[in-house]
């Protein structure tokens, strides 16, 4: 019984640890190019495809933004973008 409990706990810890690797990333920068519904490029050259669920908060070239993104294959997908004051 004790072996079963220990192995179950170990399995849960390993499964929970792998979820941390799936956490979204965050990048902050100034908008160089913005194509509504398609792409966002920052001044440092970071390029993001916009998620299908992306809602435009009124982004404009030159604004400083914070981008929450995740990888999908070789593409960075922007899940949300917020204007930083």
PDB file of N, CA, C and O in Angstrom:
ATOM      1  N   UNK A   1       0.825  -1.194   0.000  1.00  0.00           N
ATOM      2  CA  UNK A   1       0.000   0.000   0.000  1.00  0.00           C
ATOM      3  C   UNK A   1       0.873   1.264   0.000  1.00  0.00           C
ATOM      4  O   UNK A   1       0.589   2.214  -0.708  1.00  0.00           O
ATOM      5  N   UNK A   2       1.930   1.245   0.811  1.00  0.00           N
ATOM      6  CA  UNK A   2       2.802   2.410   0.908  1.00  0.00           C
ATOM      7  C   UNK A   2       3.475   2.694  -0.438  1.00  0.00           C
ATOM      8  O   UNK A   2       3.621   3.840  -0.832  1.00  0.00           O
ATOM      9  N   UNK A   3       3.857   1.656  -1.143  1.00  0.00           N
ATOM     10  CA  UNK A   3       4.483   1.812  -2.459  1.00  0.00           C
ATOM     11  C   UNK A   3       3.515   2.461  -3.436  1.00  0.00           C
ATOM     12  O   UNK A   3       3.906   3.319  -4.228  1.00  0.00           O
ATOM     13  N   UNK A   4       2.260   2.089  -3.369  1.00  0.00           N
ATOM     14  CA  UNK A   4       1.236   2.663  -4.249  1.00  0.00           C
ATOM     15  C   UNK A   4       1.060   4.155  -3.973  1.00  0.00           C
ATOM     16  O   UNK A   4       1.000   4.960  -4.905  1.00  0.00           O
ATOM     17  N   UNK A   5       1.043   4.550  -2.727  1.00  0.00           N
ATOM     18  CA  UNK A   5       0.884   5.960  -2.363  1.00  0.00           C
ATOM     19  C   UNK A   5       2.095   6.765  -2.833  1.00  0.00           C
ATOM     20  O   UNK A   5       1.946   7.835  -3.421  1.00  0.00           O
ATOM     21  N   UNK A   6       3.290   6.257  -2.609  1.00  0.00           N
ATOM     22  CA  UNK A   6       4.511   6.952  -3.009  1.00  0.00           C
ATOM     23  C   UNK A   6       4.564   7.102  -4.526  1.00  0.00           C
ATOM     24  O   UNK A   6       4.870   8.176  -5.050  1.00  0.00           O
ATOM     25  N   UNK A   7       4.239   6.066  -5.271  1.00  0.00           N
ATOM     26  CA  UNK A   7       4.285   6.149  -6.732  1.00  0.00           C
ATOM     27  C   UNK A   7       3.199   7.082  -7.270  1.00  0.00           C
ATOM     28  O   UNK A   7       3.417   7.797  -8.243  1.00  0.00           O
ATOM     29  N   UNK A   8       2.051   7.121  -6.636  1.00  0.00           N
ATOM     30  CA  UNK A   8       0.979   8.033  -7.055  1.00  0.00           C
ATOM     31  C   UNK A   8       1.384   9.479  -6.819  1.00  0.00           C
ATOM     32  O   UNK A   8       1.198  10.337  -7.685  1.00  0.00           O
ATOM     33  N   UNK A   9       1.964   9.761  -5.672  1.00  0.00           N
ATOM     34  CA  UNK A   9       2.425  11.117  -5.363  1.00  0.00           C
ATOM     35  C   UNK A   9       3.523  11.532  -6.342  1.00  0.00           C
ATOM     36  O   UNK A   9       3.519  12.649  -6.859  1.00  0.00           O
ATOM     37  N   UNK A  10       4.460  10.648  -6.634  1.00  0.00           N
ATOM     38  CA  UNK A  10       5.531  10.956  -7.575  1.00  0.00           C
ATOM     39  C   UNK A  10       4.968  11.255  -8.958  1.00  0.00           C
ATOM     40  O   UNK A  10       5.407  12.192  -9.639  1.00  0.00           O
ATOM     41  N   UNK A  11       3.994  10.495  -9.390  1.00  0.00           N
ATOM     42  CA  UNK A  11       3.362  10.718 -10.692  1.00  0.00           C
ATOM     43  C   UNK A  11       2.672  12.072 -10.736  1.00  0.00           C
ATOM     44  O   UNK A  11       2.793  12.816 -11.710  1.00  0.00           O
ATOM     45  N   UNK A  12       1.964  12.427  -9.688  1.00  0.00           N
ATOM     46  CA  UNK A  12       1.276  13.721  -9.632  1.00  0.00           C
ATOM     47  C   UNK A  12       2.262  14.877  -9.642  1.00  0.00           C
ATOM     48  O   UNK A  12       2.033  15.895 -10.294  1.00  0.00           O
ATOM     49  N   UNK A  13       3.373  14.730  -8.929  1.00  0.00           N
ATOM     50  CA  UNK A  13       4.384  15.786  -8.913  1.00  0.00           C
ATOM     51  C   UNK A  13       5.007  15.964 -10.295  1.00  0.00           C
ATOM     52  O   UNK A  13       5.219  17.089 -10.747  1.00  0.00           O
ATOM     53  N   UNK A  14       5.289  14.883 -10.970  1.00  0.00           N
ATOM     54  CA  UNK A  14       5.866  14.971 -12.313  1.00  0.00           C
ATOM     55  C   UNK A  14       4.877  15.589 -13.297  1.00  0.00           C
ATOM     56  O   UNK A  14       5.247  16.400 -14.134  1.00  0.00           O
ATOM     57  N   UNK A  15       3.619  15.221 -13.205  1.00  0.00           N
ATOM     58  CA  UNK A  15       2.602  15.777 -14.106  1.00  0.00           C
ATOM     59  C   UNK A  15       2.422  17.264 -13.846  1.00  0.00           C
ATOM     60  O   UNK A  15       2.293  18.054 -14.777  1.00  0.00           O
ATOM     61  N   UNK A  16       2.429  17.672 -12.595  1.00  0.00           N
ATOM     62  CA  UNK A  16       2.291  19.086 -12.253  1.00  0.00           C
ATOM     63  C   UNK A  16       3.499  19.893 -12.690  1.00  0.00           C
ATOM     64  O   UNK A  16       3.380  21.025 -13.133  1.00  0.00           O
ATOM     65  N   UNK A  17       4.678  19.330 -12.624  1.00  0.00           N
ATOM     66  CA  UNK A  17       5.896  20.012 -13.034  1.00  0.00           C
ATOM     67  C   UNK A  17       5.935  20.264 -14.530  1.00  0.00           C
ATOM     68  O   UNK A  17       6.414  21.286 -14.986  1.00  0.00           O
ATOM     69  N   UNK A  18       5.411  19.352 -15.324  1.00  0.00           N
ATOM     70  CA  UNK A  18       5.422  19.538 -16.774  1.00  0.00           C
ATOM     71  C   UNK A  18       4.460  20.630 -17.198  1.00  0.00           C
ATOM     72  O   UNK A  18       4.640  21.254 -18.237  1.00  0.00           O
ATOM     73  N   UNK A  19       3.434  20.891 -16.417  1.00  0.00           N
ATOM     74  CA  UNK A  19       2.489  21.964 -16.742  1.00  0.00           C
ATOM     75  C   UNK A  19       3.164  23.329 -16.658  1.00  0.00           C
ATOM     76  O   UNK A  19       2.770  24.257 -17.352  1.00  0.00           O
ATOM     77  N   UNK A  20       4.196  23.444 -15.835  1.00  0.00           N
ATOM     78  CA  UNK A  20       4.903  24.717 -15.706  1.00  0.00           C
ATOM     79  C   UNK A  20       5.607  25.097 -17.000  1.00  0.00           C
ATOM     80  O   UNK A  20       5.768  26.268 -17.307  1.00  0.00           O
ATOM     81  N   UNK A  21       6.021  24.108 -17.778  1.00  0.00           N
ATOM     82  CA  UNK A  21       6.699  24.387 -19.036  1.00  0.00           C
ATOM     83  C   UNK A  21       5.739  24.938 -20.086  1.00  0.00           C
ATOM     84  O   UNK A  21       6.165  25.542 -21.055  1.00  0.00           O
ATOM     85  N   UNK A  22       4.439  24.741 -19.908  1.00  0.00           N
ATOM     86  CA  UNK A  22       3.452  25.198 -20.877  1.00  0.00           C
ATOM     87  C   UNK A  22       2.962  26.614 -20.566  1.00  0.00           C
ATOM     88  O   UNK A  22       2.097  27.122 -21.239  1.00  0.00           O
ATOM     89  N   UNK A  23       3.532  27.232 -19.559  1.00  0.00           N
ATOM     90  CA  UNK A  23       3.107  28.576 -19.174  1.00  0.00           C
ATOM     91  C   UNK A  23       3.425  29.584 -20.276  1.00  0.00           C
ATOM     92  O   UNK A  23       4.455  29.491 -20.930  1.00  0.00           O
ATOM     93  N   UNK A  24       2.528  30.541 -20.492  1.00  0.00           N
ATOM     94  CA  UNK A  24       2.789  31.551 -21.526  1.00  0.00           C
ATOM     95  C   UNK A  24       3.966  32.453 -21.156  1.00  0.00           C
ATOM     96  O   UNK A  24       4.310  32.597 -19.997  1.00  0.00           O
ATOM     97  N   UNK A  25       4.577  33.033 -22.164  1.00  0.00           N
ATOM     98  CA  UNK A  25       5.696  33.945 -21.996  1.00  0.00           C
ATOM     99  C   UNK A  25       5.176  35.381 -22.041  1.00  0.00           C
ATOM    100  O   UNK A  25       4.084  35.634 -22.515  1.00  0.00           O
ATOM    101  N   UNK A  26       6.006  36.311 -21.588  1.00  0.00           N
ATOM    102  CA  UNK A  26       5.629  37.721 -21.644  1.00  0.00           C
ATOM    103  C   UNK A  26       6.802  38.530 -22.191  1.00  0.00           C
ATOM    104  O   UNK A  26       7.939  38.330 -21.793  1.00  0.00           O
ATOM    105  N   UNK A  27       6.492  39.416 -23.134  1.00  0.00           N
ATOM    106  CA  UNK A  27       7.481  40.301 -23.736  1.00  0.00           C
ATOM    107  C   UNK A  27       6.927  41.712 -23.735  1.00  0.00           C
ATOM    108  O   UNK A  27       5.741  41.915 -23.996  1.00  0.00           O
ATOM    109  N   UNK A  28       7.778  42.684 -23.441  1.00  0.00           N
ATOM    110  CA  UNK A  28       7.368  44.083 -23.438  1.00  0.00           C
ATOM    111  C   UNK A  28       8.199  44.831 -24.467  1.00  0.00           C
ATOM    112  O   UNK A  28       9.391  44.588 -24.603  1.00  0.00           O
ATOM    113  N   UNK A  29       7.558  45.732 -25.211  1.00  0.00           N
ATOM    114  CA  UNK A  29       8.276  46.518 -26.204  1.00  0.00           C
ATOM    115  C   UNK A  29       7.363  47.505 -26.898  1.00  0.00           C
ATOM    116  O   UNK A  29       6.177  47.594 -26.605  1.00  0.00           O
ATOM    117  N   UNK A  30       7.944  48.230 -27.848  1.00  0.00           N
ATOM    118  CA  UNK A  30       7.210  49.239 -28.604  1.00  0.00           C
ATOM    119  C   UNK A  30       6.783  48.647 -29.944  1.00  0.00           C
ATOM    120  O   UNK A  30       7.545  47.934 -30.595  1.00  0.00           O
ATOM    121  N   UNK A  31       5.564  48.950 -30.365  1.00  0.00           N
ATOM    122  CA  UNK A  31       5.037  48.419 -31.621  1.00  0.00           C
ATOM    123  C   UNK A  31       5.715  49.083 -32.811  1.00  0.00           C
ATOM    124  O   UNK A  31       5.730  50.298 -32.920  1.00  0.00           O
ATOM    125  N   UNK A  32       6.287  48.260 -33.690  1.00  0.00           N
ATOM    126  CA  UNK A  32       6.859  48.748 -34.948  1.00  0.00           C
ATOM    127  C   UNK A  32       5.836  48.607 -36.071  1.00  0.00           C
ATOM    128  O   UNK A  32       5.693  49.477 -36.915  1.00  0.00           O
ATOM    129  N   UNK A  33       5.105  47.473 -36.065  1.00  0.00           N
ATOM    130  CA  UNK A  33       4.128  47.204 -37.121  1.00  0.00           C
ATOM    131  C   UNK A  33       2.967  46.422 -36.525  1.00  0.00           C
ATOM    132  O   UNK A  33       3.175  45.504 -35.727  1.00  0.00           O
ATOM    133  N   UNK A  34       1.752  46.775 -36.937  1.00  0.00           N
ATOM    134  CA  UNK A  34       0.561  46.080 -36.457  1.00  0.00           C
ATOM    135  C   UNK A  34      -0.407  45.911 -37.617  1.00  0.00           C
ATOM    136  O   UNK A  34      -0.794  46.887 -38.248  1.00  0.00           O
ATOM    137  N   UNK A  35      -0.741  44.675 -37.921  1.00  0.00           N
ATOM    138  CA  UNK A  35      -1.741  44.366 -38.936  1.00  0.00           C
ATOM    139  C   UNK A  35      -2.908  43.722 -38.203  1.00  0.00           C
ATOM    140  O   UNK A  35      -2.795  42.590 -37.711  1.00  0.00           O
ATOM    141  N   UNK A  36      -4.018  44.455 -38.101  1.00  0.00           N
ATOM    142  CA  UNK A  36      -5.176  43.997 -37.333  1.00  0.00           C
ATOM    143  C   UNK A  36      -5.597  42.591 -37.747  1.00  0.00           C
ATOM    144  O   UNK A  36      -5.738  42.296 -38.925  1.00  0.00           O
ATOM    145  N   UNK A  37      -5.771  41.738 -36.750  1.00  0.00           N
ATOM    146  CA  UNK A  37      -6.218  40.380 -36.990  1.00  0.00           C
ATOM    147  C   UNK A  37      -5.148  39.427 -37.499  1.00  0.00           C
ATOM    148  O   UNK A  37      -5.425  38.255 -37.719  1.00  0.00           O
ATOM    149  N   UNK A  38      -3.909  39.916 -37.702  1.00  0.00           N
ATOM    150  CA  UNK A  38      -2.880  39.039 -38.266  1.00  0.00           C
ATOM    151  C   UNK A  38      -1.581  39.017 -37.482  1.00  0.00           C
ATOM    152  O   UNK A  38      -1.216  38.007 -36.910  1.00  0.00           O
ATOM    153  N   UNK A  39      -0.833  40.152 -37.489  1.00  0.00           N
ATOM    154  CA  UNK A  39       0.505  40.143 -36.896  1.00  0.00           C
ATOM    155  C   UNK A  39       0.806  41.387 -36.079  1.00  0.00           C
ATOM    156  O   UNK A  39       0.194  42.433 -36.253  1.00  0.00           O
ATOM    157  N   UNK A  40       1.793  41.229 -35.213  1.00  0.00           N
ATOM    158  CA  UNK A  40       2.305  42.309 -34.389  1.00  0.00           C
ATOM    159  C   UNK A  40       3.820  42.173 -34.374  1.00  0.00           C
ATOM    160  O   UNK A  40       4.346  41.090 -34.105  1.00  0.00           O
ATOM    161  N   UNK A  41       4.534  43.259 -34.693  1.00  0.00           N
ATOM    162  CA  UNK A  41       5.995  43.252 -34.672  1.00  0.00           C
ATOM    163  C   UNK A  41       6.454  44.366 -33.746  1.00  0.00           C
ATOM    164  O   UNK A  41       5.980  45.504 -33.848  1.00  0.00           O
ATOM    165  N   UNK A  42       7.378  44.034 -32.835  1.00  0.00           N
ATOM    166  CA  UNK A  42       7.913  45.018 -31.911  1.00  0.00           C
ATOM    167  C   UNK A  42       9.206  45.611 -32.471  1.00  0.00           C
ATOM    168  O   UNK A  42       9.807  45.072 -33.400  1.00  0.00           O
ATOM    169  N   UNK A  43       9.660  46.739 -31.883  1.00  0.00           N
ATOM    170  CA  UNK A  43      10.869  47.426 -32.338  1.00  0.00           C
ATOM    171  C   UNK A  43      12.102  46.520 -32.313  1.00  0.00           C
ATOM    172  O   UNK A  43      12.988  46.667 -33.149  1.00  0.00           O
ATOM    173  N   UNK A  44      12.161  45.573 -31.385  1.00  0.00           N
ATOM    174  CA  UNK A  44      13.326  44.684 -31.301  1.00  0.00           C
ATOM    175  C   UNK A  44      13.287  43.549 -32.334  1.00  0.00           C
ATOM    176  O   UNK A  44      14.169  42.703 -32.371  1.00  0.00           O
ATOM    177  N   UNK A  45      12.237  43.530 -33.167  1.00  0.00           N
ATOM    178  CA  UNK A  45      12.112  42.513 -34.208  1.00  0.00           C
ATOM    179  C   UNK A  45      11.284  41.311 -33.817  1.00  0.00           C
ATOM    180  O   UNK A  45      11.032  40.438 -34.649  1.00  0.00           O
ATOM    181  N   UNK A  46      10.839  41.225 -32.567  1.00  0.00           N
ATOM    182  CA  UNK A  46       9.986  40.118 -32.144  1.00  0.00           C
ATOM    183  C   UNK A  46       8.674  40.177 -32.925  1.00  0.00           C
ATOM    184  O   UNK A  46       8.006  41.207 -32.924  1.00  0.00           O
ATOM    185  N   UNK A  47       8.331  39.070 -33.577  1.00  0.00           N
ATOM    186  CA  UNK A  47       7.111  39.026 -34.387  1.00  0.00           C
ATOM    187  C   UNK A  47       6.148  37.993 -33.814  1.00  0.00           C
ATOM    188  O   UNK A  47       6.557  36.906 -33.407  1.00  0.00           O
ATOM    189  N   UNK A  48       4.881  38.349 -33.785  1.00  0.00           N
ATOM    190  CA  UNK A  48       3.845  37.487 -33.221  1.00  0.00           C
ATOM    191  C   UNK A  48       2.674  37.379 -34.179  1.00  0.00           C
ATOM    192  O   UNK A  48       2.266  38.371 -34.782  1.00  0.00           O
ATOM    193  N   UNK A  49       2.125  36.178 -34.300  1.00  0.00           N
ATOM    194  CA  UNK A  49       0.857  36.004 -34.977  1.00  0.00           C
ATOM    195  C   UNK A  49      -0.215  36.214 -33.914  1.00  0.00           C
ATOM    196  O   UNK A  49      -0.013  35.860 -32.751  1.00  0.00           O
ATOM    197  N   UNK A  50      -1.328  36.802 -34.299  1.00  0.00           N
ATOM    198  CA  UNK A  50      -2.396  37.049 -33.333  1.00  0.00           C
ATOM    199  C   UNK A  50      -3.323  35.839 -33.264  1.00  0.00           C
ATOM    200  O   UNK A  50      -3.702  35.282 -34.292  1.00  0.00           O
ATOM    201  N   UNK A  51      -3.667  35.440 -32.049  1.00  0.00           N
ATOM    202  CA  UNK A  51      -4.572  34.313 -31.849  1.00  0.00           C
ATOM    203  C   UNK A  51      -5.942  34.635 -32.442  1.00  0.00           C
ATOM    204  O   UNK A  51      -6.326  35.803 -32.564  1.00  0.00           O
ATOM    205  N   UNK A  52      -6.673  33.602 -32.800  1.00  0.00           N
ATOM    206  CA  UNK A  52      -8.013  33.800 -33.369  1.00  0.00           C
ATOM    207  C   UNK A  52      -8.937  34.488 -32.373  1.00  0.00           C
ATOM    208  O   UNK A  52      -9.857  35.185 -32.762  1.00  0.00           O
ATOM    209  N   UNK A  53      -8.679  34.318 -31.088  1.00  0.00           N
ATOM    210  CA  UNK A  53      -9.511  34.922 -30.048  1.00  0.00           C
ATOM    211  C   UNK A  53      -9.022  36.313 -29.641  1.00  0.00           C
ATOM    212  O   UNK A  53      -9.578  36.913 -28.736  1.00  0.00           O
ATOM    213  N   UNK A  54      -7.988  36.834 -30.330  1.00  0.00           N
ATOM    214  CA  UNK A  54      -7.402  38.122 -29.976  1.00  0.00           C
ATOM    215  C   UNK A  54      -8.404  39.258 -30.122  1.00  0.00           C
ATOM    216  O   UNK A  54      -9.084  39.378 -31.121  1.00  0.00           O
ATOM    217  N   UNK A  55      -8.479  40.103 -29.100  1.00  0.00           N
ATOM    218  CA  UNK A  55      -9.337  41.297 -29.112  1.00  0.00           C
ATOM    219  C   UNK A  55      -8.429  42.521 -29.123  1.00  0.00           C
ATOM    220  O   UNK A  55      -7.616  42.705 -28.230  1.00  0.00           O
ATOM    221  N   UNK A  56      -8.564  43.350 -30.140  1.00  0.00           N
ATOM    222  CA  UNK A  56      -7.721  44.536 -30.286  1.00  0.00           C
ATOM    223  C   UNK A  56      -8.161  45.630 -29.315  1.00  0.00           C
ATOM    224  O   UNK A  56      -9.272  46.139 -29.418  1.00  0.00           O
ATOM    225  N   UNK A  57      -7.276  46.018 -28.384  1.00  0.00           N
ATOM    226  CA  UNK A  57      -7.618  47.093 -27.454  1.00  0.00           C
ATOM    227  C   UNK A  57      -7.349  48.486 -28.039  1.00  0.00           C
ATOM    228  O   UNK A  57      -7.237  49.453 -27.302  1.00  0.00           O
ATOM    229  N   UNK A  58      -7.230  48.595 -29.361  1.00  0.00           N
ATOM    230  CA  UNK A  58      -6.957  49.888 -29.993  1.00  0.00           C
ATOM    231  C   UNK A  58      -5.475  50.153 -30.139  1.00  0.00           C
ATOM    232  O   UNK A  58      -5.014  51.269 -29.899  1.00  0.00           O
ATOM    233  N   UNK A  59      -4.717  49.154 -30.531  1.00  0.00           N
ATOM    234  CA  UNK A  59      -3.258  49.268 -30.638  1.00  0.00           C
ATOM    235  C   UNK A  59      -2.852  50.211 -31.765  1.00  0.00           C
ATOM    236  O   UNK A  59      -3.497  50.262 -32.807  1.00  0.00           O
ATOM    237  N   UNK A  60      -1.747  50.945 -31.531  1.00  0.00           N
ATOM    238  CA  UNK A  60      -1.210  51.883 -32.519  1.00  0.00           C
ATOM    239  C   UNK A  60       0.304  51.743 -32.561  1.00  0.00           C
ATOM    240  O   UNK A  60       0.946  51.459 -31.545  1.00  0.00           O
ATOM    241  N   UNK A  61       0.879  51.969 -33.744  1.00  0.00           N
ATOM    242  CA  UNK A  61       2.328  51.933 -33.904  1.00  0.00           C
ATOM    243  C   UNK A  61       2.953  52.956 -32.960  1.00  0.00           C
ATOM    244  O   UNK A  61       2.462  54.069 -32.816  1.00  0.00           O
ATOM    245  N   UNK A  62       4.032  52.551 -32.280  1.00  0.00           N
ATOM    246  CA  UNK A  62       4.742  53.433 -31.361  1.00  0.00           C
ATOM    247  C   UNK A  62       4.360  53.234 -29.903  1.00  0.00           C
ATOM    248  O   UNK A  62       5.094  53.662 -29.019  1.00  0.00           O
ATOM    249  N   UNK A  63       3.223  52.579 -29.633  1.00  0.00           N
ATOM    250  CA  UNK A  63       2.801  52.362 -28.244  1.00  0.00           C
ATOM    251  C   UNK A  63       3.652  51.272 -27.591  1.00  0.00           C
ATOM    252  O   UNK A  63       4.088  50.330 -28.244  1.00  0.00           O
ATOM    253  N   UNK A  64       3.872  51.417 -26.295  1.00  0.00           N
ATOM    254  CA  UNK A  64       4.565  50.390 -25.522  1.00  0.00           C
ATOM    255  C   UNK A  64       3.513  49.381 -25.064  1.00  0.00           C
ATOM    256  O   UNK A  64       2.465  49.766 -24.528  1.00  0.00           O
ATOM    257  N   UNK A  65       3.786  48.094 -25.310  1.00  0.00           N
ATOM    258  CA  UNK A  65       2.825  47.050 -24.980  1.00  0.00           C
ATOM    259  C   UNK A  65       3.494  45.890 -24.255  1.00  0.00           C
ATOM    260  O   UNK A  65       4.708  45.716 -24.308  1.00  0.00           O
ATOM    261  N   UNK A  66       2.682  45.114 -23.589  1.00  0.00           N
ATOM    262  CA  UNK A  66       3.090  43.869 -22.963  1.00  0.00           C
ATOM    263  C   UNK A  66       2.344  42.754 -23.696  1.00  0.00           C
ATOM    264  O   UNK A  66       1.112  42.788 -23.780  1.00  0.00           O
ATOM    265  N   UNK A  67       3.087  41.791 -24.236  1.00  0.00           N
ATOM    266  CA  UNK A  67       2.502  40.713 -25.034  1.00  0.00           C
ATOM    267  C   UNK A  67       2.614  39.403 -24.269  1.00  0.00           C
ATOM    268  O   UNK A  67       3.712  39.001 -23.877  1.00  0.00           O
ATOM    269  N   UNK A  68       1.490  38.737 -24.037  1.00  0.00           N
ATOM    270  CA  UNK A  68       1.488  37.388 -23.469  1.00  0.00           C
ATOM    271  C   UNK A  68       1.367  36.429 -24.643  1.00  0.00           C
ATOM    272  O   UNK A  68       0.406  36.508 -25.409  1.00  0.00           O
ATOM    273  N   UNK A  69       2.366  35.537 -24.785  1.00  0.00           N
ATOM    274  CA  UNK A  69       2.394  34.683 -25.957  1.00  0.00           C
ATOM    275  C   UNK A  69       2.832  33.272 -25.611  1.00  0.00           C
ATOM    276  O   UNK A  69       3.368  33.010 -24.545  1.00  0.00           O
ATOM    277  N   UNK A  70       2.580  32.376 -26.556  1.00  0.00           N
ATOM    278  CA  UNK A  70       2.980  30.987 -26.416  1.00  0.00           C
ATOM    279  C   UNK A  70       3.448  30.488 -27.778  1.00  0.00           C
ATOM    280  O   UNK A  70       3.111  31.081 -28.799  1.00  0.00           O
ATOM    281  N   UNK A  71       4.219  29.430 -27.797  1.00  0.00           N
ATOM    282  CA  UNK A  71       4.712  28.857 -29.056  1.00  0.00           C
ATOM    283  C   UNK A  71       3.701  27.868 -29.620  1.00  0.00           C
ATOM    284  O   UNK A  71       3.069  27.117 -28.877  1.00  0.00           O
ATOM    285  N   UNK A  72       3.568  27.889 -30.938  1.00  0.00           N
ATOM    286  CA  UNK A  72       2.787  26.893 -31.669  1.00  0.00           C
ATOM    287  C   UNK A  72       3.657  26.489 -32.849  1.00  0.00           C
ATOM    288  O   UNK A  72       3.752  27.231 -33.827  1.00  0.00           O
ATOM    289  N   UNK A  73       4.334  25.375 -32.718  1.00  0.00           N
ATOM    290  CA  UNK A  73       5.318  24.990 -33.728  1.00  0.00           C
ATOM    291  C   UNK A  73       6.480  25.967 -33.672  1.00  0.00           C
ATOM    292  O   UNK A  73       7.090  26.163 -32.635  1.00  0.00           O
ATOM    293  N   UNK A  74       6.754  26.647 -34.789  1.00  0.00           N
ATOM    294  CA  UNK A  74       7.828  27.634 -34.840  1.00  0.00           C
ATOM    295  C   UNK A  74       7.306  29.057 -34.706  1.00  0.00           C
ATOM    296  O   UNK A  74       8.067  30.017 -34.804  1.00  0.00           O
ATOM    297  N   UNK A  75       6.002  29.219 -34.490  1.00  0.00           N
ATOM    298  CA  UNK A  75       5.380  30.545 -34.443  1.00  0.00           C
ATOM    299  C   UNK A  75       5.075  30.994 -33.019  1.00  0.00           C
ATOM    300  O   UNK A  75       4.630  30.203 -32.197  1.00  0.00           O
ATOM    301  N   UNK A  76       5.300  32.279 -32.770  1.00  0.00           N
ATOM    302  CA  UNK A  76       4.902  32.887 -31.498  1.00  0.00           C
ATOM    303  C   UNK A  76       3.474  33.398 -31.691  1.00  0.00           C
ATOM    304  O   UNK A  76       3.207  34.191 -32.586  1.00  0.00           O
ATOM    305  N   UNK A  77       2.568  32.930 -30.836  1.00  0.00           N
ATOM    306  CA  UNK A  77       1.167  33.315 -30.926  1.00  0.00           C
ATOM    307  C   UNK A  77       0.836  34.248 -29.767  1.00  0.00           C
ATOM    308  O   UNK A  77       0.949  33.869 -28.605  1.00  0.00           O
ATOM    309  N   UNK A  78       0.441  35.493 -30.090  1.00  0.00           N
ATOM    310  CA  UNK A  78       0.065  36.467 -29.063  1.00  0.00           C
ATOM    311  C   UNK A  78      -1.347  36.158 -28.590  1.00  0.00           C
ATOM    312  O   UNK A  78      -2.304  36.248 -29.355  1.00  0.00           O
ATOM    313  N   UNK A  79      -1.476  35.773 -27.331  1.00  0.00           N
ATOM    314  CA  UNK A  79      -2.777  35.485 -26.745  1.00  0.00           C
ATOM    315  C   UNK A  79      -3.473  36.768 -26.297  1.00  0.00           C
ATOM    316  O   UNK A  79      -4.669  36.914 -26.430  1.00  0.00           O
ATOM    317  N   UNK A  80      -2.671  37.694 -25.740  1.00  0.00           N
ATOM    318  CA  UNK A  80      -3.227  38.980 -25.321  1.00  0.00           C
ATOM    319  C   UNK A  80      -2.138  40.050 -25.402  1.00  0.00           C
ATOM    320  O   UNK A  80      -0.959  39.752 -25.266  1.00  0.00           O
ATOM    321  N   UNK A  81      -2.571  41.281 -25.642  1.00  0.00           N
ATOM    322  CA  UNK A  81      -1.656  42.432 -25.718  1.00  0.00           C
ATOM    323  C   UNK A  81      -2.282  43.559 -24.927  1.00  0.00           C
ATOM    324  O   UNK A  81      -3.440  43.896 -25.128  1.00  0.00           O
ATOM    325  N   UNK A  82      -1.503  44.137 -24.008  1.00  0.00           N
ATOM    326  CA  UNK A  82      -1.998  45.242 -23.200  1.00  0.00           C
ATOM    327  C   UNK A  82      -1.086  46.445 -23.367  1.00  0.00           C
ATOM    328  O   UNK A  82       0.140  46.302 -23.408  1.00  0.00           O
ATOM    329  N   UNK A  83      -1.674  47.622 -23.474  1.00  0.00           N
ATOM    330  CA  UNK A  83      -0.908  48.858 -23.560  1.00  0.00           C
ATOM    331  C   UNK A  83      -0.311  49.145 -22.182  1.00  0.00           C
ATOM    332  O   UNK A  83      -1.005  49.047 -21.173  1.00  0.00           O
ATOM    333  N   UNK A  84       0.989  49.460 -22.144  1.00  0.00           N
ATOM    334  CA  UNK A  84       1.691  49.752 -20.904  1.00  0.00           C
ATOM    335  C   UNK A  84       1.884  51.271 -20.821  1.00  0.00           C
ATOM    336  O   UNK A  84       2.377  51.890 -21.759  1.00  0.00           O
ATOM    337  N   UNK A  85       1.503  51.860 -19.726  1.00  0.00           N
ATOM    338  CA  UNK A  85       1.647  53.304 -19.537  1.00  0.00           C
ATOM    339  C   UNK A  85       2.957  53.630 -18.897  1.00  0.00           C
ATOM    340  O   UNK A  85       3.548  52.954 -18.174  1.00  0.00           O
TER     341      UNK A  85
END
